[in-house]
Amino acid sequence: MGWALALHGGAGDVPRTLPPESREPRLATLRRCLDIGTAALREGRTALDVVELVVRPPLLVSSPVPLSVWCRQPRAILDPIHGQVRELEDCPHFNAGRGSVLTSDGTVEMEACVMEGATLRCGAVSGLSTVANAVSLARLVMEKTPHIYLAFDGAEAFARKQGVETKDPSHFITDHNIERLRQAKEANRVQIDYTQPMKGQNTQAPADDNSQTGTVGCVAVDAAGNLATATSTGGLVNKMPGRIGDTPLVGAGTYANALCAVSATGKGEEIIRRTVARDVAALMEHGDDALPLRDAAARVVAGAPRGTVGLVAVSRQGEVAMAHNTTAMFRACATEAGHTEVGIWTDADAAANGETVSVAL
């Protein structure tokens, strides 16, 4: 028993030759978010606050304010759960918020979801082009409306009514993602973030490239045993306008109940078909045949086509699982028991010896 959290910044076929300038900023953000999340949990913040805090923008990566001081700020300022996700949303190195990839029209359409395990309350949004932190708007949908899911114009109107921070759409469009879209169009492909396009390829129809992803997510269990999850993404490079992925779909990319909390990443269409996040929970519910968290996560991920799925999960007992059937997954976790882990690739020997909670399948 005890608090625990895990977060991811996308899973995919990330080569071990990934240059330091691409690798280190992402790892630094994961470490920073892990520090923020663990500090908030030690301060007694709820799991829901922590997951939002982590996924939201990582503006504090370069913040001069000491973490111990920052974490003592009032909830209205800290808002921990959305904070974790919001930290990640504001990092241009991940495919969410500020780093969201572009549709075939050159626009951004962001989506996010949050869910609280004990109550099954949840909120989701899609098709956002001006909201600074989609995960925070998803939480407002959960807490301020009778609905679960708002999208496109309706979600943007709700954001304005709630007074959440908005930006001009150009704020979310980076030079890197403009170039990514150009390359994807040249190759006539729909691509997951980080993928190296196959220049010059000319196919009759775009083919999904499931090489790498940049969706961000966080799961947490607090000291009282409350579970929560949050996931945020910009989707696929060169996706059709209006395409909705697994992230905002409860039970697919995001799910939490009284047993566990799960956030998935990978190829959205495969995650939707297999209701990946909900299936992990379902395998833990089956009476005498119920599986422990790590086994349940491993079975679900192993059942998906290779190279398509990764996830992070925590249980009410404070267990952590980080599983992927891709070459790698940007991930981090920490537990009250003292285990801390930040990584990209999974070492088979370390996994076999129980030195890591990560499982590569």
C-alpha positions as a printed Julia matrix, in Angstrom:
361×3 Matrix{Float64}:
   0.0     0.0     0.0
   1.07    3.58   -0.58
   1.04    6.23   -3.26
   2.47    5.64   -6.73
   2.46    7.28  -10.13
   3.59    6.5   -13.65
   3.71    8.6   -16.79
   4.49    8.16  -20.45
   5.49   10.34  -23.36
   4.67    7.92  -26.15
   5.67    4.45  -27.32
   7.1     3.36  -30.64
  10.06    2.08  -32.59
  12.5     4.57  -31.14
  16.01    3.65  -32.32
  18.76    3.32  -29.74
  20.69    5.71  -31.97
  18.23    8.49  -31.12
  20.51   11.55  -30.87
  21.02   13.21  -27.48
  19.37   16.43  -28.66
  16.15   14.46  -29.22
  16.49   12.14  -26.25
  17.65   14.34  -23.38
  14.94   17.07  -23.45
  12.23   14.4   -23.24
  13.97   12.55  -20.4
  14.51   15.84  -18.56
  10.81   16.63  -18.85
   9.86   13.16  -17.59
  12.16   13.57  -14.58
  10.77   17.02  -13.85
   7.2    15.77  -14.08
   8.03   12.83  -11.85
   9.48   15.22   -9.25
   6.38   17.41   -9.43
   4.03   14.45   -9.12
   5.83   12.81   -6.22
   6.09   16.11   -4.36
   2.36   16.68   -4.79
   1.53   13.17   -3.56
   3.79   13.62   -0.53
   1.95   16.88    0.16
  -1.3    14.91    0.32
  -2.75   15.98   -3.02
  -5.34   13.72   -4.58
  -4.58   11.37   -7.44
  -6.89   13.35   -9.73
  -5.01   16.57   -9.07
  -1.66   14.89   -9.66
  -2.45   13.37  -13.03
  -3.73   16.64  -14.43
  -0.69   18.45  -13.1
   1.72   16.06  -14.79
   0.09   16.04  -18.2
  -0.31   19.77  -18.35
   2.57   21.91  -19.76
   6.12   21.41  -18.56
   6.73   25.11  -18.17
   8.45   24.48  -14.87
  11.34   22.66  -16.5
  13.18   25.95  -16.43
  11.27   27.52  -13.54
  13.42   29.32  -10.91
  10.81   28.57   -8.23
  11.94   25.72   -5.91
   9.67   22.69   -6.16
   9.1    22.64   -2.39
   7.79   26.21   -2.56
   5.77   25.64   -5.73
   4.01   22.6    -4.29
   2.82   24.61   -1.3
   0.88   27.0    -3.52
  -2.93   27.01   -3.18
  -4.81   24.4    -5.16
  -6.15   27.05   -7.52
  -2.56   27.67   -8.61
  -1.14   24.16   -8.3
  -4.1    22.0    -9.34
  -1.81   18.94   -9.21
  -3.55   16.19  -11.11
  -4.18   18.13  -14.22
  -0.73   19.5   -13.53
   1.17   16.36  -14.4
  -0.54   16.09  -17.74
  -0.43   19.84  -18.25
   3.33   19.77  -17.7
   3.69   17.36  -20.59
   1.17   19.25  -22.74
   3.32   22.37  -22.76
   6.48   20.58  -23.82
   7.04   20.93  -27.6
   8.96   17.64  -27.56
   5.77   15.64  -26.98
   2.7    15.3   -29.17
   0.18   17.14  -27.01
  -0.65   20.79  -26.37
   2.25   22.95  -27.59
   3.83   20.04  -29.47
   0.68   18.74  -31.18
   1.14   17.43  -34.7
  -0.8    18.81  -37.65
  -3.77   17.58  -39.66
  -3.67   17.35  -43.43
  -5.07   20.9   -43.48
  -2.15   22.18  -41.4
  -4.27   22.71  -38.29
  -4.1    21.38  -34.73
  -6.89   19.23  -33.24
  -6.06   18.31  -29.65
  -7.88   15.8   -27.44
  -7.7    14.64  -23.84
  -9.46   12.61  -21.16
  -9.45   12.34  -17.36
 -11.09    9.72  -15.15
 -11.47    9.15  -11.42
 -11.51    5.51  -10.34
 -13.63    5.51   -7.18
 -16.57    7.35   -8.74
 -16.08    6.47  -12.43
 -16.48   10.17  -13.16
 -14.79   11.12  -16.41
 -14.48   13.94  -18.91
 -13.15   14.12  -22.46
 -12.6    16.66  -25.22
 -11.63   16.55  -28.9
 -11.03   18.9   -31.81
  -9.46   21.71  -29.77
  -7.46   24.36  -31.59
  -7.1    27.18  -29.05
  -7.24   25.66  -25.55
  -3.85   25.8   -23.84
  -4.4    22.66  -21.79
  -6.86   20.14  -23.11
  -6.59   17.98  -20.0
  -7.84   20.78  -17.78
 -10.83   21.35  -20.03
 -11.58   17.62  -19.89
 -11.67   17.86  -16.12
 -14.07   20.79  -16.31
 -16.36   18.75  -18.55
 -16.33   16.09  -15.84
 -16.97   18.5   -12.98
 -19.11   21.26  -14.52
 -21.41   19.54  -17.01
 -23.86   16.62  -17.02
 -21.9    15.17  -19.96
 -18.73   13.16  -20.47
 -17.52   14.26  -23.91
 -17.49   17.62  -25.74
 -15.87   18.18  -29.12
 -14.9    20.82  -31.67
 -17.01   24.03  -31.64
 -19.0    22.94  -28.59
 -15.85   22.21  -26.6
 -14.26   25.51  -27.64
 -17.4    27.42  -26.64
 -17.44   25.67  -23.27
 -13.78   26.6   -22.77
 -14.53   30.27  -23.38
 -17.5    30.15  -21.01
 -15.32   28.61  -18.28
 -12.62   31.21  -18.79
  -9.82   28.71  -19.36
  -6.59   29.87  -20.94
  -6.69   29.99  -24.72
  -4.08   30.82  -27.33
  -4.13   31.8   -30.96
  -4.03   28.58  -33.02
  -0.58   29.6   -34.3
   0.8    29.12  -30.77
   0.51   25.35  -31.14
   2.07   25.14  -34.61
   5.82   24.62  -34.37
   8.37   24.73  -37.18
   9.2    21.11  -36.45
   5.63   19.98  -36.98
   5.24   22.06  -40.14
   8.23   20.17  -41.51
   6.82   16.85  -40.3
   3.59   17.54  -42.16
   5.47   18.51  -45.31
   7.43   15.25  -45.2
   4.31   13.19  -44.5
   2.5    14.76  -47.44
   5.49   14.15  -49.68
   5.47   10.48  -48.66
   1.64   10.34  -48.8
   1.46    8.86  -45.32
  -0.39    9.3   -42.06
   2.4     9.2   -39.51
   2.79    8.9   -35.78
   5.04   11.51  -34.23
   8.86   11.03  -34.36
   8.56    8.74  -37.39
  11.18    9.21  -40.09
   9.13    9.54  -43.29
   9.92    7.46  -46.33
  10.61   10.24  -48.76
   9.58    9.73  -52.31
   7.09    6.98  -51.5
   4.01    7.32  -53.68
   1.1     5.12  -52.61
  -2.49    5.26  -53.77
  -3.72    6.0   -50.25
  -2.0     7.12  -47.06
  -0.7     4.23  -45.0
  -0.49    4.5   -41.22
   3.07    4.47  -39.94
   3.09    3.11  -36.4
   6.77    3.68  -35.78
   6.63    6.17  -32.92
   4.14    8.15  -30.89
   4.15   11.17  -28.63
   0.87   10.96  -26.74
   1.31   11.84  -23.05
  -0.39   10.35  -20.02
  -0.22    9.9   -16.26
  -1.77    7.51  -13.75
  -1.67    7.86   -9.98
  -2.89    6.39   -6.72
  -2.75    8.61   -3.66
  -2.16    7.7    -0.02
  -5.91    7.15    0.51
  -6.06    4.63   -2.33
  -7.84    6.93   -4.79
  -6.99    6.25   -8.44
  -6.99    8.59  -11.44
  -5.73    8.79  -14.99
  -5.24   11.49  -17.63
  -4.15   11.28  -21.27
  -3.6    14.01  -23.88
  -2.57   14.02  -27.54
  -2.47   15.87  -30.84
  -3.11   12.68  -32.81
  -1.4    11.62  -36.05
   0.69   13.65  -38.48
  -1.33   14.32  -41.65
  -4.51   12.86  -40.16
  -7.84   13.77  -41.73
  -9.52   16.74  -40.03
 -12.12   15.38  -37.63
 -10.28   12.13  -36.91
 -10.65   11.08  -33.26
  -8.22    8.64  -31.66
  -8.18    6.44  -28.58
  -7.11    9.09  -26.06
 -10.54   10.66  -25.34
 -12.42    7.37  -25.57
 -13.07    6.02  -22.08
 -12.01    2.39  -21.94
  -9.75    2.64  -24.98
  -6.86    4.98  -24.25
  -7.93    6.07  -20.77
  -9.66    4.21  -17.91
  -9.77    4.01  -14.12
 -11.92    2.15  -11.61
 -11.55    1.03   -7.99
  -8.81   -1.47   -8.91
  -6.48    0.34  -11.29
  -5.84    3.33  -13.52
  -4.5     3.01  -17.08
  -3.23    5.39  -19.77
  -2.37    3.97  -23.19
  -0.27    5.17  -26.1
   0.42    3.88  -29.58
  -1.66    3.42  -32.7
  -5.09    4.73  -31.77
  -7.11    2.57  -34.11
  -5.62   -0.63  -32.63
  -6.13    0.6   -29.06
  -9.77    1.4   -29.81
 -10.45   -1.99  -31.39
  -9.05   -3.77  -28.34
 -10.4    -1.43  -25.61
  -6.9    -1.67  -24.18
  -7.28    0.37  -20.97
 -10.57   -1.26  -19.93
  -9.26   -4.75  -20.69
  -6.48   -4.36  -18.14
  -9.07   -3.59  -15.46
 -11.33   -6.41  -16.65
  -8.57   -8.99  -16.21
  -8.18   -7.83  -12.61
 -11.91   -8.31  -11.89
 -12.39  -11.97  -12.76
 -12.79  -13.48   -9.28
 -10.59  -16.53   -8.76
  -9.06  -15.98  -12.21
  -8.21  -12.35  -11.57
  -4.71  -11.32  -12.6
  -2.35   -8.98  -10.74
  -1.74   -5.63  -12.39
   1.54   -6.45  -14.11
   0.25   -9.72  -15.57
  -2.97   -8.09  -16.75
  -1.08   -5.26  -18.46
   1.34   -7.7   -20.1
  -1.45   -9.92  -21.43
  -3.36   -7.01  -22.97
  -0.3    -5.51  -24.63
   0.9    -8.89  -25.88
  -2.5    -9.44  -27.5
  -2.18   -6.39  -29.74
  -0.27   -6.37  -33.05
   3.42   -5.91  -32.44
   4.59   -2.32  -32.52
   1.21   -0.74  -31.77
   0.61   -0.43  -28.02
   2.18    0.81  -24.8
   0.62    1.68  -21.45
   1.29    2.73  -17.88
  -0.89    1.58  -15.0
  -1.1     1.66  -11.22
  -3.2    -0.39   -8.81
  -4.97    0.56   -5.6
  -2.22   -1.29   -3.72
   0.45    0.98   -5.16
   1.75   -1.44   -7.78
   3.06   -0.06  -11.07
   3.16   -1.6   -14.55
   4.68   -0.09  -17.69
   4.27   -2.39  -20.7
   4.84   -1.96  -24.43
   5.12   -4.15  -27.52
   7.05   -1.44  -29.33
  10.8    -1.02  -29.39
  10.58    1.61  -26.7
   8.36    3.85  -24.59
   9.25    7.17  -22.98
   8.19    6.54  -19.38
   8.8     7.2   -15.69
   7.4     6.03  -12.37
   7.85    6.39   -8.63
   6.36    4.68   -5.58
   6.16    5.49   -1.89
   8.14    2.29   -1.32
  11.12    3.96   -2.96
  11.21    2.59   -6.5
  11.99    5.19   -9.16
  12.47    4.57  -12.86
  12.94    6.78  -15.93
  13.63    5.24  -19.31
  13.04    4.75  -23.01
  14.13    1.2   -23.84
  13.59   -1.89  -21.67
  16.52   -4.14  -20.82
  15.48   -7.8   -20.98
  17.87   -8.87  -18.22
  16.66   -6.14  -15.88
  13.05   -7.17  -16.49
  13.85  -10.84  -15.91
  15.63  -10.05  -12.65
  12.79   -7.91  -11.35
  14.9    -4.75  -11.44
  12.27   -2.86  -13.42
   8.47   -2.64  -13.51
   8.68   -2.27  -17.29
   7.77   -5.13  -19.62
   8.77   -5.26  -23.3
   6.71   -7.77  -25.28
